[in-house]
Coordinates of C-alpha atoms and ligand atoms in Angstrom, one line a residue:
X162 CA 18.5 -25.8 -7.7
X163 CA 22.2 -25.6 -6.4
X164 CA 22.5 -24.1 -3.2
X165 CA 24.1 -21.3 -4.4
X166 CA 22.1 -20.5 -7.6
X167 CA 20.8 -17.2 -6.3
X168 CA 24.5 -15.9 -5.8
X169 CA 24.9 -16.9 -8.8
X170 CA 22.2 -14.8 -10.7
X171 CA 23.2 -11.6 -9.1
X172 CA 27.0 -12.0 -9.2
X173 CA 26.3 -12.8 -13.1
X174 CA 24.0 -9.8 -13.3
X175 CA 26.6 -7.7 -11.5
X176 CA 28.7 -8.0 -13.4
X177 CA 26.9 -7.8 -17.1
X178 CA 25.8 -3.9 -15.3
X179 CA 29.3 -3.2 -14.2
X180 CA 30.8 -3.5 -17.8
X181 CA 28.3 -1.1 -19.1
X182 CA 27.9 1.8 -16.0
X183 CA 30.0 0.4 -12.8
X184 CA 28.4 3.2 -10.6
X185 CA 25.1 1.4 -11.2
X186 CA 26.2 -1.7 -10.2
X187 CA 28.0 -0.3 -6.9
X188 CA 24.5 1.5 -6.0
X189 CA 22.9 -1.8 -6.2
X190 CA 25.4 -3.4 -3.9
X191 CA 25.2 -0.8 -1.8
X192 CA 21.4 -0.6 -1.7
X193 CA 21.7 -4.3 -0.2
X194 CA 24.3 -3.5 2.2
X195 CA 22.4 -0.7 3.2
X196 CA 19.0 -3.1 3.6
X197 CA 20.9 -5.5 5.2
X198 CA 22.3 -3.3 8.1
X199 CA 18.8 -1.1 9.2
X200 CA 16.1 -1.9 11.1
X201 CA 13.7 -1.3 8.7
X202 CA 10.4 -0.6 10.1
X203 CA 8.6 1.0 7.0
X204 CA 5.1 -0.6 7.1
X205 CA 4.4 -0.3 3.5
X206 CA 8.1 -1.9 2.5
X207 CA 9.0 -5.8 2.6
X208 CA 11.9 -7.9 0.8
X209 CA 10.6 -9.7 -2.4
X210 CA 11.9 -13.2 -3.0
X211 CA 14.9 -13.6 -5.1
X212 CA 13.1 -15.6 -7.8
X213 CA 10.8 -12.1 -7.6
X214 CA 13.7 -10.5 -8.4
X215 CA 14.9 -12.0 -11.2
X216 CA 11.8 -12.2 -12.4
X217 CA 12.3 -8.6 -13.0
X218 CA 15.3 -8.6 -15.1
X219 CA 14.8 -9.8 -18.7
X220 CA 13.4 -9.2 -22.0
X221 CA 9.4 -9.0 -21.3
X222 CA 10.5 -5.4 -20.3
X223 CA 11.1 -4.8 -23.9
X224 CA 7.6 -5.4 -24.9
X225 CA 4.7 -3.7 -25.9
X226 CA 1.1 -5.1 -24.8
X227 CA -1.6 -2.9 -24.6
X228 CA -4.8 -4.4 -24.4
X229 CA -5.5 -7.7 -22.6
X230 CA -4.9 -10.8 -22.7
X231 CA -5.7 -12.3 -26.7
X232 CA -6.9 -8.9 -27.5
X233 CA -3.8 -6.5 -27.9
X234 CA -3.0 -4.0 -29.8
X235 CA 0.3 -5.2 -31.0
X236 CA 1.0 -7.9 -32.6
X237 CA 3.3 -11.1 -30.8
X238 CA 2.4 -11.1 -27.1
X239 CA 1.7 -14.6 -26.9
X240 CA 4.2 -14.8 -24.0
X241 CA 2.9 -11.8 -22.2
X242 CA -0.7 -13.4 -22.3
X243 CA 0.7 -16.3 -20.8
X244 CA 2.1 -14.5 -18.0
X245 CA -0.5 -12.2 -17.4
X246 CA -2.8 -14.6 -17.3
X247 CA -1.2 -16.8 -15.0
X248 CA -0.8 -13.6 -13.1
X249 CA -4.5 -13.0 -12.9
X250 CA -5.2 -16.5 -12.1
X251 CA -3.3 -16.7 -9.3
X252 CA -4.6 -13.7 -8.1
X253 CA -7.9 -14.8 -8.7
X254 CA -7.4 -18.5 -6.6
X255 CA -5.5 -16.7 -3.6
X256 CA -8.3 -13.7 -3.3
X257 CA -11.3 -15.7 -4.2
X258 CA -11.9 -13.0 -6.8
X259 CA -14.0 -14.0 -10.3
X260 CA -11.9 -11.3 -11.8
X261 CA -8.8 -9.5 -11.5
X262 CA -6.5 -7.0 -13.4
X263 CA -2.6 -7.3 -13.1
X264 CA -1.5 -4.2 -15.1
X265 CA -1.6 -1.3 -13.1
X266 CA 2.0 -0.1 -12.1
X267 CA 1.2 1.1 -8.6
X268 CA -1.9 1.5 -6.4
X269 CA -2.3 4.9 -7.3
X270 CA -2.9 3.3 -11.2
X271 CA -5.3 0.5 -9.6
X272 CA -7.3 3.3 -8.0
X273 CA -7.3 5.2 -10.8
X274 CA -8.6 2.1 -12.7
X275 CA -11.1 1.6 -10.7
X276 CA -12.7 5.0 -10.1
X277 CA -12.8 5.1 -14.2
X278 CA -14.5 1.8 -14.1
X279 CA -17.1 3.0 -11.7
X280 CA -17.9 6.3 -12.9
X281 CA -18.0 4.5 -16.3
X282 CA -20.5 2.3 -14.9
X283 CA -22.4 4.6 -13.0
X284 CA -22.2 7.6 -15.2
X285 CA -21.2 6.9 -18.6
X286 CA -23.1 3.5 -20.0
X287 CA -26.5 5.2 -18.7
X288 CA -25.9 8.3 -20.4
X289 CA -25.1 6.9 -23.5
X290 CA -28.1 4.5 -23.0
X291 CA -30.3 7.3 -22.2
X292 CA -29.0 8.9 -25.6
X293 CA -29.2 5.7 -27.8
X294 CA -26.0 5.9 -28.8
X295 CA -22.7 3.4 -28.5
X296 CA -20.1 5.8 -28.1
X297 CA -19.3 9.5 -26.5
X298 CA -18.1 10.1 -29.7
X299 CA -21.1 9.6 -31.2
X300 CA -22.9 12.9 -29.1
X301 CA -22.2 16.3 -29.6
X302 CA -20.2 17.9 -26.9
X303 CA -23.0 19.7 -25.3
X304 CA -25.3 17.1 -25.1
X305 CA -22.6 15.0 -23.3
X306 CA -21.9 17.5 -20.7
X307 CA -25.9 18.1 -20.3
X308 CA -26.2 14.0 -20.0
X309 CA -22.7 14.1 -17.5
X310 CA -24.8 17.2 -15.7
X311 CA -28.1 15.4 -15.3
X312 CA -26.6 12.1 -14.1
X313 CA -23.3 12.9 -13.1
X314 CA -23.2 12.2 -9.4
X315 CA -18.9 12.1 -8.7
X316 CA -19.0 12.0 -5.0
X317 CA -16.8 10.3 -3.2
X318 CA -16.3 9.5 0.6
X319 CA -13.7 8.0 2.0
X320 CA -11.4 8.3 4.8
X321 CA -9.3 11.2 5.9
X322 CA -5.6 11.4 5.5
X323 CA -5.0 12.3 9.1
X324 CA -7.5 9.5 10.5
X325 CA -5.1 6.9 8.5
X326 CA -6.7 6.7 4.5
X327 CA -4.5 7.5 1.6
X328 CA -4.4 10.3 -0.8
X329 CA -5.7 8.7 -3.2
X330 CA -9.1 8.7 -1.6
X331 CA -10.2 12.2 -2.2
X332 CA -7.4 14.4 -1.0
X333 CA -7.7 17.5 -2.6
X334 CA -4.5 17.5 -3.6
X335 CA -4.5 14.4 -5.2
X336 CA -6.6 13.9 -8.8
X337 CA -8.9 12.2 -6.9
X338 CA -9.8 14.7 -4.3
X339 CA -9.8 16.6 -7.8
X340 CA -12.1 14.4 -9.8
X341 CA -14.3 14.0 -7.3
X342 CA -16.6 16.1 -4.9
X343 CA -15.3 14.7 -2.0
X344 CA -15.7 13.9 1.5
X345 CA -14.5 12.1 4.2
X346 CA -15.0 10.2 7.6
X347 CA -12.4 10.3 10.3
X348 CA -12.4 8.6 13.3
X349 CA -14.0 8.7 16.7
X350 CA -11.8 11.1 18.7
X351 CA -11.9 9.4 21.8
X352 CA -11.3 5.9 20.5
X353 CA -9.3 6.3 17.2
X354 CA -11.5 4.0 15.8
X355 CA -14.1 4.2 13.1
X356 CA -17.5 5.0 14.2
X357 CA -19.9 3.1 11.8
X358 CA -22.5 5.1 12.9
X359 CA -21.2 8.4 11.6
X360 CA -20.4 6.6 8.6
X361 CA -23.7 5.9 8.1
X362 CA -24.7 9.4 8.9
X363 CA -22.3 10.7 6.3
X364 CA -23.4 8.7 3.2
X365 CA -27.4 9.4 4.3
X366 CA -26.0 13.0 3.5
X367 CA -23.5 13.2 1.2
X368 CA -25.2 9.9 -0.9
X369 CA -21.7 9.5 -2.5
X370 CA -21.6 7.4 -5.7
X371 CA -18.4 5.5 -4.1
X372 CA -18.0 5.0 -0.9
X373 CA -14.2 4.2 -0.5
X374 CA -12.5 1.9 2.6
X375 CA -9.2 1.3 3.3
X376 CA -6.1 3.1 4.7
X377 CA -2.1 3.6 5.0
X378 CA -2.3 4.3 8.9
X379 CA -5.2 3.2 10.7
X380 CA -3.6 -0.1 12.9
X381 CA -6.9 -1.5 13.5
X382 CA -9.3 -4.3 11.3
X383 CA -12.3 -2.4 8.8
X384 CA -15.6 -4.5 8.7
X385 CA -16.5 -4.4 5.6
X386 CA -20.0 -6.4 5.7
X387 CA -20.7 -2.7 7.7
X388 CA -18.9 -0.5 5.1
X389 CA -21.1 -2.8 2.5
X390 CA -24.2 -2.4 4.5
X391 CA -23.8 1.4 4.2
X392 CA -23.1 1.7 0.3
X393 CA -25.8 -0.4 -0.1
X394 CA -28.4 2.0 1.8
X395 CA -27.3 4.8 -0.1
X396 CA -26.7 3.5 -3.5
X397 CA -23.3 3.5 -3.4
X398 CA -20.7 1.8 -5.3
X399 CA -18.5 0.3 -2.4
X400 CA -14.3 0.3 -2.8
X401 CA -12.0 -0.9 -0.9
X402 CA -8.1 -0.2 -1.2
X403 CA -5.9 -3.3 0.5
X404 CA -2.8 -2.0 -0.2
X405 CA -1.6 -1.9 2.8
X406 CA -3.4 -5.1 4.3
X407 CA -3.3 -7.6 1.5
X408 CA -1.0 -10.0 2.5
X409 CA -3.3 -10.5 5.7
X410 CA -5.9 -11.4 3.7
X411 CA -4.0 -13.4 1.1
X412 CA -3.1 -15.2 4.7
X413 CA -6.7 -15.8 5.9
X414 CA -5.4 -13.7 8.9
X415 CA -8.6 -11.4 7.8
X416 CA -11.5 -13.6 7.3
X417 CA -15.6 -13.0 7.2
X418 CA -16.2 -9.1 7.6
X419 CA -12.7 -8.3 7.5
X420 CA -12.0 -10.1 4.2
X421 CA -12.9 -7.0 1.7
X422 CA -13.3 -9.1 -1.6
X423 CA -16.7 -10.9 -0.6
X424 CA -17.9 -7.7 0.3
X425 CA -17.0 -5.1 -2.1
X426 CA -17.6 -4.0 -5.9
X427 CA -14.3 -3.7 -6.2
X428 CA -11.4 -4.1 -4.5
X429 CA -7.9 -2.5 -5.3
X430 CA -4.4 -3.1 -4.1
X431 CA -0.5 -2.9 -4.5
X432 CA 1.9 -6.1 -4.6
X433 CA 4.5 -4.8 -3.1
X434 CA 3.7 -4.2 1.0
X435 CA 2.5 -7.2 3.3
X436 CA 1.7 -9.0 0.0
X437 CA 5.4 -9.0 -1.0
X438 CA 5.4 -9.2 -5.0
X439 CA 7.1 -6.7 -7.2
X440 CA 6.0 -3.1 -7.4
X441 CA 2.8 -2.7 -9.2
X442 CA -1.1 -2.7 -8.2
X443 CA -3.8 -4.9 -9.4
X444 CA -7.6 -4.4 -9.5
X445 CA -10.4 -7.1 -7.9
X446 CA -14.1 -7.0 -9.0
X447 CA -17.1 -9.0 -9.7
X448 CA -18.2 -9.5 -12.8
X449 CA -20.2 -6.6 -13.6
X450 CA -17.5 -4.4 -13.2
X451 CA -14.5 -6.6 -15.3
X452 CA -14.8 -5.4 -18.7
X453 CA -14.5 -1.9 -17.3
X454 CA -11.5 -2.7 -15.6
X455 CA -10.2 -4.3 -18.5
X456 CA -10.1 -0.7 -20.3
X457 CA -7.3 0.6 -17.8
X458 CA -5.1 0.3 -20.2
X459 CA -4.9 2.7 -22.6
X460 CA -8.4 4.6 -21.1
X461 CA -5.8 5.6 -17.5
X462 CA -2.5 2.8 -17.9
X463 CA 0.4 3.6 -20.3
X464 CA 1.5 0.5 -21.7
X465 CA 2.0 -2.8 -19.4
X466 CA 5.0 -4.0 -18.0
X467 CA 5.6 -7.6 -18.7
X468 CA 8.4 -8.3 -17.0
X469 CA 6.6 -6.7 -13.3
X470 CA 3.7 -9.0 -14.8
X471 CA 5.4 -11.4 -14.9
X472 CA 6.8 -11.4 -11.5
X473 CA 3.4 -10.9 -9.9
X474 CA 2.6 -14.6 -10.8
X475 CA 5.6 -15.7 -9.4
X476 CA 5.2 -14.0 -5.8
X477 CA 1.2 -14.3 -6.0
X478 CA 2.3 -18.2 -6.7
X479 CA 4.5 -17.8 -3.2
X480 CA 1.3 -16.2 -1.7
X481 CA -0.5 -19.6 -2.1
X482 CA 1.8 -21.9 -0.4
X483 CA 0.8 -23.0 2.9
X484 CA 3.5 -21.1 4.9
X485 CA 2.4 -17.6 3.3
X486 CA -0.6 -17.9 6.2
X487 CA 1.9 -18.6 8.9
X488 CA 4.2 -15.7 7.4
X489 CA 1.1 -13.1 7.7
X490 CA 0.0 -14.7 11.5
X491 CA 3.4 -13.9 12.1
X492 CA 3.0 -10.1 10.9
X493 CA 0.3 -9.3 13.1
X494 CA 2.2 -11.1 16.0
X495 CA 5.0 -9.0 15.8
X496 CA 2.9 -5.8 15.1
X497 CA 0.9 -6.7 18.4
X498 CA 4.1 -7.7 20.4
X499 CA 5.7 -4.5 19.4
X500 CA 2.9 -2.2 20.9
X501 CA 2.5 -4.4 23.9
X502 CA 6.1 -3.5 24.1
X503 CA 5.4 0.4 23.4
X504 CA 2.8 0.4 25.7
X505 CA 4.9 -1.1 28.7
X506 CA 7.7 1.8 28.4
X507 CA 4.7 4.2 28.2
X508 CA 4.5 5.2 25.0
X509 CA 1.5 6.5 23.5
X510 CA -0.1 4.4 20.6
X511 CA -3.5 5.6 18.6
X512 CA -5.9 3.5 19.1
X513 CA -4.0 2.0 22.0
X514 CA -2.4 -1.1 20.3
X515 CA -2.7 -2.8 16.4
X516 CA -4.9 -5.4 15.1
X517 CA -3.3 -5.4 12.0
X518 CA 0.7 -5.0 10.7
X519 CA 0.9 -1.6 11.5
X520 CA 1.6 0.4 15.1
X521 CA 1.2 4.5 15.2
X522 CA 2.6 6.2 17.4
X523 CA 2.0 9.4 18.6
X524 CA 5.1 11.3 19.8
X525 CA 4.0 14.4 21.3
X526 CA 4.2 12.5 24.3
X527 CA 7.9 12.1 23.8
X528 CA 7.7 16.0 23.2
X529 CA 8.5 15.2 19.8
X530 CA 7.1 16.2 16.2
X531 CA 6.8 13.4 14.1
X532 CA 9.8 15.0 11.7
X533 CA 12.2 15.6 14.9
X534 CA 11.4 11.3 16.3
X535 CA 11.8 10.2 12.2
X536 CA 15.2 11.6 11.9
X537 CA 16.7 10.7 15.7
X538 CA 15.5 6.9 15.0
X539 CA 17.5 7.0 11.1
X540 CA 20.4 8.2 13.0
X541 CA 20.3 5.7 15.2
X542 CA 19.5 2.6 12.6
X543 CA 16.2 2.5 12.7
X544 CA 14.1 3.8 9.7
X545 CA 10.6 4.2 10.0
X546 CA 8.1 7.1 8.5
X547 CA 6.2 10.1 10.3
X548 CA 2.8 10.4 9.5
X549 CA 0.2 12.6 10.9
X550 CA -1.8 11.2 13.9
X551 CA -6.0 11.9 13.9
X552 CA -6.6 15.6 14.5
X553 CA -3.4 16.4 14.3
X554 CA -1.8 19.7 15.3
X555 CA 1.6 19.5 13.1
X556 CA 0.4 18.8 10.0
X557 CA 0.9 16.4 7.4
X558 CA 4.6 17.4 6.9
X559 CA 6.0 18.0 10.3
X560 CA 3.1 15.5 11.8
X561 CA 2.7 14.4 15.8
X562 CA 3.3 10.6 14.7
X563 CA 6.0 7.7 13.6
X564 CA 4.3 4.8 11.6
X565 CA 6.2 1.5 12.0
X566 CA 5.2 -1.7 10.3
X567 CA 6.4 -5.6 10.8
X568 CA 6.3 -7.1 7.2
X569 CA 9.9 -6.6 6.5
X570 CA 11.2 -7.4 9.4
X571 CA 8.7 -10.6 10.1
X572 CA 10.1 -11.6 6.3
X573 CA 14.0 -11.6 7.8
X574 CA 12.5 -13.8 10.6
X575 CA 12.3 -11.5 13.5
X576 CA 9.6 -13.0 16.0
X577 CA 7.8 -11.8 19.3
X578 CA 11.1 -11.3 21.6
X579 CA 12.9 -9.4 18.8
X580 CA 10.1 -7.1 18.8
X581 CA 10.6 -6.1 22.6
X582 CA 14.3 -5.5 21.8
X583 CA 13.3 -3.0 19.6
X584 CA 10.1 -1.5 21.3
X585 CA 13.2 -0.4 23.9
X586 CA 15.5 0.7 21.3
X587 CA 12.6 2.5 20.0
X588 CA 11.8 4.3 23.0
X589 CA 15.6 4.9 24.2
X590 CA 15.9 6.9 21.1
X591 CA 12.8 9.0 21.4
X592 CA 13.5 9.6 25.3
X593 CA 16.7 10.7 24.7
X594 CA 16.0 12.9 22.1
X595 CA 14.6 17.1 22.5
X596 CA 13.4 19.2 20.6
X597 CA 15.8 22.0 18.6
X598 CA 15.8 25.3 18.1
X599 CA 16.2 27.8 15.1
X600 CA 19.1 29.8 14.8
X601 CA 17.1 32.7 16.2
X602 CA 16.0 30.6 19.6
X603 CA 12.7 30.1 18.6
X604 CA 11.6 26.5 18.8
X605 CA 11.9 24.1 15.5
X606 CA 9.9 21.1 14.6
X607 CA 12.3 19.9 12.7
X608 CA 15.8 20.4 14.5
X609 CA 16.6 18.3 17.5
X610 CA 19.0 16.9 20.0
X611 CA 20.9 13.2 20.2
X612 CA 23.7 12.7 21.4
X613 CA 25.9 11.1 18.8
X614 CA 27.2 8.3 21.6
X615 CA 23.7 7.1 22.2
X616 CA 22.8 7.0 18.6
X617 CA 25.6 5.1 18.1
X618 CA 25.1 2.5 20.7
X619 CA 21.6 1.9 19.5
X620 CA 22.6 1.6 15.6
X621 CA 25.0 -1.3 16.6
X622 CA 22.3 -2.8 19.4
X623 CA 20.2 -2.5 16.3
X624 CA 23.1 -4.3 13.6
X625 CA 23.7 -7.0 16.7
X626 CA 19.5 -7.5 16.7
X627 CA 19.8 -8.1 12.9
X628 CA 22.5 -10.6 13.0
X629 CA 20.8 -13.2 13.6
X630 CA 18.6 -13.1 10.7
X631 CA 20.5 -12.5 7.6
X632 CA 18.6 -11.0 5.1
X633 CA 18.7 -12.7 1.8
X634 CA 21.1 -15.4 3.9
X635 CA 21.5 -17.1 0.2
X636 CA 22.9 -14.3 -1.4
X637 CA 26.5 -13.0 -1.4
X638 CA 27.7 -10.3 -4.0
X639 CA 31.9 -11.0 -3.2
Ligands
DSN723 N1 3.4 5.0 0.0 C1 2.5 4.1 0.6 C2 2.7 4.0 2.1 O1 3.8 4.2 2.5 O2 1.7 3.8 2.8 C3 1.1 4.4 0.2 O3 1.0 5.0 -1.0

């Protein structure tokens, strides 16, 4: 490949768009400048490899492949079965998996894949067992509902938004919090951390049909030979979501109890976080669960996407080289570096550090609400997310807390000393910033006060930080 070959592409691709719709091209140049020059500190966000990329932009898009591989329902998708099943197989190698799903197009469609597959395991083969019969449609209406009644236990627990699980794990909100009777575990108030025990004491009362592990913003390691434990003594079928923490695993940074896919029925993720693939989710299980699974699509899935297929084999193929392990190593050492560095200017961190590639802070301390700190550090070059800390007293959309992850940046090449760089600028910007008021004096959670100077000075400390490590160094667009 010619050392320039990457330029290449895009330049080409550039300007193919520009011909068509310029102001689409211009947003995508933009959208790199714009990556180029923050400090971008979203934990779920990372940089996908060029040849990802590309991957991305061709004619599988065009195709139409419901089904699975060698058993669609549209004719000439020869092609798509080989990429999806290279996909899988990959997947399968890197994860230790005996099977695994590439179609879902997020992790909210790999959940939603796998609580179908469960309930129909759980809930509908025995009723249509019970009834002798092969299909629903093959029961009337009411005795499907008095089968659903009589066996239908759709109870779910899993773990609370403001303890650090996702939405998808029962919010009421959300379908699932819908779909399910649900309930959920937090976390031990004086520790942040899960308390097993209470677990425990939940499922013994709740006997939930999944029990469901994982989380967006809990910076500590999950043992799942525990969580297993626990399903098991309750008769539960036990889930775990990796979105967030896939890459670590994928790196053997999480091994034995904190590897999920030895110890779970089935284990869901993105590609798209610490795993850095395309956007889109995927679905591990064993096989008593796989030809469940394999109904995603058209049962919950609309159509697959070949082309984001596709490009899952080629970054899960990137997963399996030898320096993906040193890249997630390096993750959690910058995550770890970059509390120690928090914790030294006296910031206060839940849980009181990270084991994993995510730090939360909480920024009452600063006197802060999460929605003042968030938009103080994007005016000062720094873009992270507020999310609500356990227990916490602003809600989930002003929030107490700032999440800040070290994928992307670890992926540009930052290391430990660039971390305590920006731990300071980090907390320069939330010590210099106060809470605003409303136009009627009362006190606001969402305006606030920064001077312009000092949010200037740390943007370019920020830009100067970032120099150094070029992101996509082989690519230039002029
Ligand atoms: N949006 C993802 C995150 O930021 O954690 C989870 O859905």
């Amino acid at each position: 490949m010619s050392l320039n070959a990457e330029s290449t592409a895009f330049r080409s691709a550039l300007e193919v768009i520009r011909a068509v719709e310029p102001r689409v091209a211009d947003a995508i140049g933009a959208e790199l400048a714009d990556q180029r020059e923050s400090l971008k500190l979203i934990a779920s966000e990372n940089y996908a490899s060029p040849a990802t990329l590309l991957t991305m932009g061709n004619w599988f898009s065009d195709k139409y492949a419901e089904g699975t591989v060698g058993r669609r329902f549209y004719a000439g998708c020869q092609n798509v079965d080989t990429v999806e099943a290279l996909a899988a197989e990959h997947a399968k190698e890197l994860f230790g998996a005996s099977h695994a799903y590439v179609q879902p197009h997020s992790g909210i469609d790999a959940n939603l894949v796998a609580f179908w597959a469960i309930l129909a395991d759980r809930v509908e083969s025995p009723a249509l067992k019970k009834a002798q019969v092969r299909q629903v449609n093959d029961l009337t209406e009411a005795d499907w509902f008095a089968l659903r009644r009589e066996l239908g236990n759709q109870r779910m627990l899993g773990m609370s938004l403001d303890a650090g699980g996702h939405l998808t794990h029962g919010f009421r909100p959300n379908i699932s919090g819908k779909m399910f009777d649900q309930r959920s575990y937090g976390t031990d108030p004086a520790t942040g951390l899960i308390d097993y025990d209470r677990v425990a004491e939940a499922a013994r009362e709740f006997t939930p049909l999944i029990l469901v592990a994982g989380y967006s913003a809990y910076p500590r390691k999950v043992n799942f030979r525990i969580m297993r434990e626990i399903a098991d003594s309750v008769g539960a079928t036990f889930m775990v979501d990796m979105a967030h923490f896939a890459g670590l695993v994928a790196g053997k940074v999480f091994t034995g109890d904190f590897d999920p896919v030895p110890h779970a029925h089935i284990v869901t993720t993105t590609t798209h976080k610490s795993l850095r693939g395309p956007r889109g989710g995927m679905v591990l299980c064993g096989p008593e669960l796989a030809d469940q699974v394999d109904r995603g699509c058209p049962m919950v899935l609309g159509g697959p996407l070949p082309h984001v297929m596709a490009a899952k084999a080629v970054a899960l193929a990137e997963a399996r080289r030898p320096d993906f392990a040193d890249y997630a190593q390096r993750i959690v050492d910058n995550a770890q570096a970059l509390a120690e560095g928090l914790l030294r200017r006296g910031t206060t961190l839940v849980t009181g550090g990270t084991d994993n590639h995510l730090v939360l802070l909480d920024v009452s301390s600063y006197g802060l609400t999460g929605r003042q700190a968030e938009q103080a550090l994007l005016d000062s070059g720094i873009v992270t997310n507020r999310n609500a800390v356990p227990q916490d007293r602003n809600g989930a959309w002003y929030t107490s807390g700032i999440r800040i992850g070290t994928p992307a940046l670890t992926t540009r090449g930052l290391g430990t000393a660039e971390m305590d760089v920006t731990a300071e600028l980090i907390h320069t910007v939330l010590s210099q910033t106060t809470p605003g008021a409303n136009a009627d004096g009362t006190p606001s959670k969402a305006k606030y006060v920064l001077d312009p100077a000092t949010a200037d000075k740390i943007s370019k400390q920020a830009t100067d930080l970032l120099a150094t490590f070029p992101l996509y160094p082989t690519i230039t667009l002029t």
